[in-house]
Coordinates of C-alpha atoms in Angstrom, one line a residue:
X1 CA 18.3 -28.0 -90.4
X2 CA 21.1 -26.3 -90.7
X3 CA 24.1 -27.2 -88.2
X4 CA 27.4 -25.1 -88.0
X5 CA 30.2 -26.7 -86.4
X6 CA 31.6 -23.9 -85.5
X7 CA 29.4 -23.7 -82.3
X8 CA 30.7 -25.1 -78.8
X9 CA 28.2 -27.7 -77.3
X10 CA 27.7 -27.2 -73.5
X11 CA 27.7 -30.8 -71.9
X12 CA 25.2 -30.5 -68.8
X13 CA 25.6 -34.3 -67.2
X14 CA 22.3 -35.0 -65.0
X15 CA 22.2 -36.1 -61.5
X16 CA 19.8 -38.6 -61.0
X17 CA 20.3 -40.0 -56.9
X18 CA 18.6 -43.5 -57.4
X19 CA 21.3 -44.0 -60.6
X20 CA 24.5 -45.8 -59.8
X21 CA 27.5 -43.0 -61.3
X22 CA 28.5 -45.3 -64.7
X23 CA 24.9 -45.0 -66.2
X24 CA 24.7 -41.3 -65.9
X25 CA 22.8 -39.8 -69.3
X26 CA 24.7 -36.7 -71.2
X27 CA 22.8 -33.9 -72.2
X28 CA 23.7 -31.5 -74.6
X29 CA 23.0 -28.2 -76.0
X30 CA 23.1 -27.0 -80.0
X31 CA 22.6 -23.6 -80.9
X32 CA 23.1 -22.7 -84.9
X33 CA 21.8 -19.8 -86.3
X34 CA 19.0 -20.1 -89.2
X35 CA 16.8 -17.0 -91.0
X36 CA 18.9 -14.4 -88.4
X37 CA 17.2 -16.5 -85.4
X38 CA 18.9 -18.2 -83.0
X39 CA 18.0 -22.4 -82.9
X40 CA 19.0 -24.3 -79.1
X41 CA 18.0 -27.9 -78.8
X42 CA 18.7 -29.9 -76.0
X43 CA 19.7 -33.3 -77.1
X44 CA 19.9 -36.2 -74.4
X45 CA 22.7 -39.2 -74.9
X46 CA 24.2 -37.3 -77.9
X47 CA 27.3 -39.9 -78.7
X48 CA 24.7 -42.8 -78.7
X49 CA 21.5 -42.2 -80.2
X50 CA 20.7 -38.6 -80.3
X51 CA 17.7 -37.8 -79.1
X52 CA 15.7 -34.2 -78.8
X53 CA 13.9 -33.6 -75.3
X54 CA 13.0 -29.7 -77.0
X55 CA 14.1 -26.8 -78.6
X56 CA 14.1 -23.4 -78.4
X57 CA 13.6 -20.2 -81.0
X58 CA 14.7 -16.3 -80.4
X59 CA 14.7 -13.7 -82.8
X60 CA 17.7 -11.5 -83.4
X61 CA 16.5 -9.3 -81.2
X62 CA 16.4 -11.6 -78.3
X63 CA 12.6 -12.1 -78.1
X64 CA 11.5 -15.3 -77.5
X65 CA 9.6 -16.7 -80.7
X66 CA 8.5 -20.2 -79.5
X67 CA 9.5 -24.2 -78.6
X68 CA 9.7 -26.8 -80.1
X69 CA 9.6 -30.5 -78.7
X70 CA 8.8 -34.2 -79.6
X71 CA 4.8 -35.5 -77.5
X72 CA 6.6 -39.0 -77.6
X73 CA 10.4 -38.5 -77.1
X74 CA 11.2 -42.3 -77.8
X75 CA 10.1 -42.4 -81.1
X76 CA 11.2 -38.5 -82.1
X77 CA 7.1 -37.7 -83.1
X78 CA 4.2 -36.2 -82.6
X79 CA 6.4 -33.1 -82.5
X80 CA 4.6 -29.8 -81.4
X81 CA 5.1 -26.3 -81.5
X82 CA 4.2 -23.5 -78.4
X83 CA 4.7 -20.1 -79.6
X84 CA 5.6 -17.3 -77.2
X85 CA 1.6 -16.1 -76.5
X86 CA 1.0 -20.3 -75.5
X87 CA -0.7 -21.4 -78.4
X88 CA 0.3 -24.7 -79.7
X89 CA 0.5 -26.5 -82.9
X90 CA 1.1 -29.8 -84.4
X91 CA 4.1 -30.2 -86.7
X92 CA 5.0 -33.5 -89.4
X93 CA 8.7 -33.2 -88.3
X94 CA 11.3 -31.1 -86.4
X95 CA 12.3 -29.5 -89.6
X96 CA 8.9 -28.5 -90.1
X97 CA 8.7 -26.8 -86.5
X98 CA 11.8 -24.8 -87.0
X99 CA 10.9 -23.7 -90.2
X100 CA 7.4 -22.4 -88.5
X101 CA 9.4 -20.7 -85.8
X102 CA 11.5 -18.9 -87.7
X103 CA 9.3 -18.2 -90.5
X104 CA 5.9 -17.4 -90.3
X105 CA 5.3 -17.4 -86.6
X106 CA 8.1 -15.5 -86.2
X107 CA 5.7 -12.8 -87.7
X108 CA 2.9 -13.3 -85.6

């Protein structure tokens, strides 16, 4: 993936009433542009061990193309791609999922 350092991060603090205030995980969204598509990833604990919760891809016209996520969040494995029409595909990695959405599945 092409990470654009000029894009601002949006920090969102997750509020869980059962957790102490000093243990709150940090959730960040990161956005970049690839093949004229906007790729947005939602990550948890970006300062420590970045783990992607899910990502979305929209086309240049703002049309939702699909999303991607790891079925196993802890291991960041078993990647899945879900297109706008709800069709689900397996992907070998996050990179493969993004490439599929910004190229092949974008045209579908």
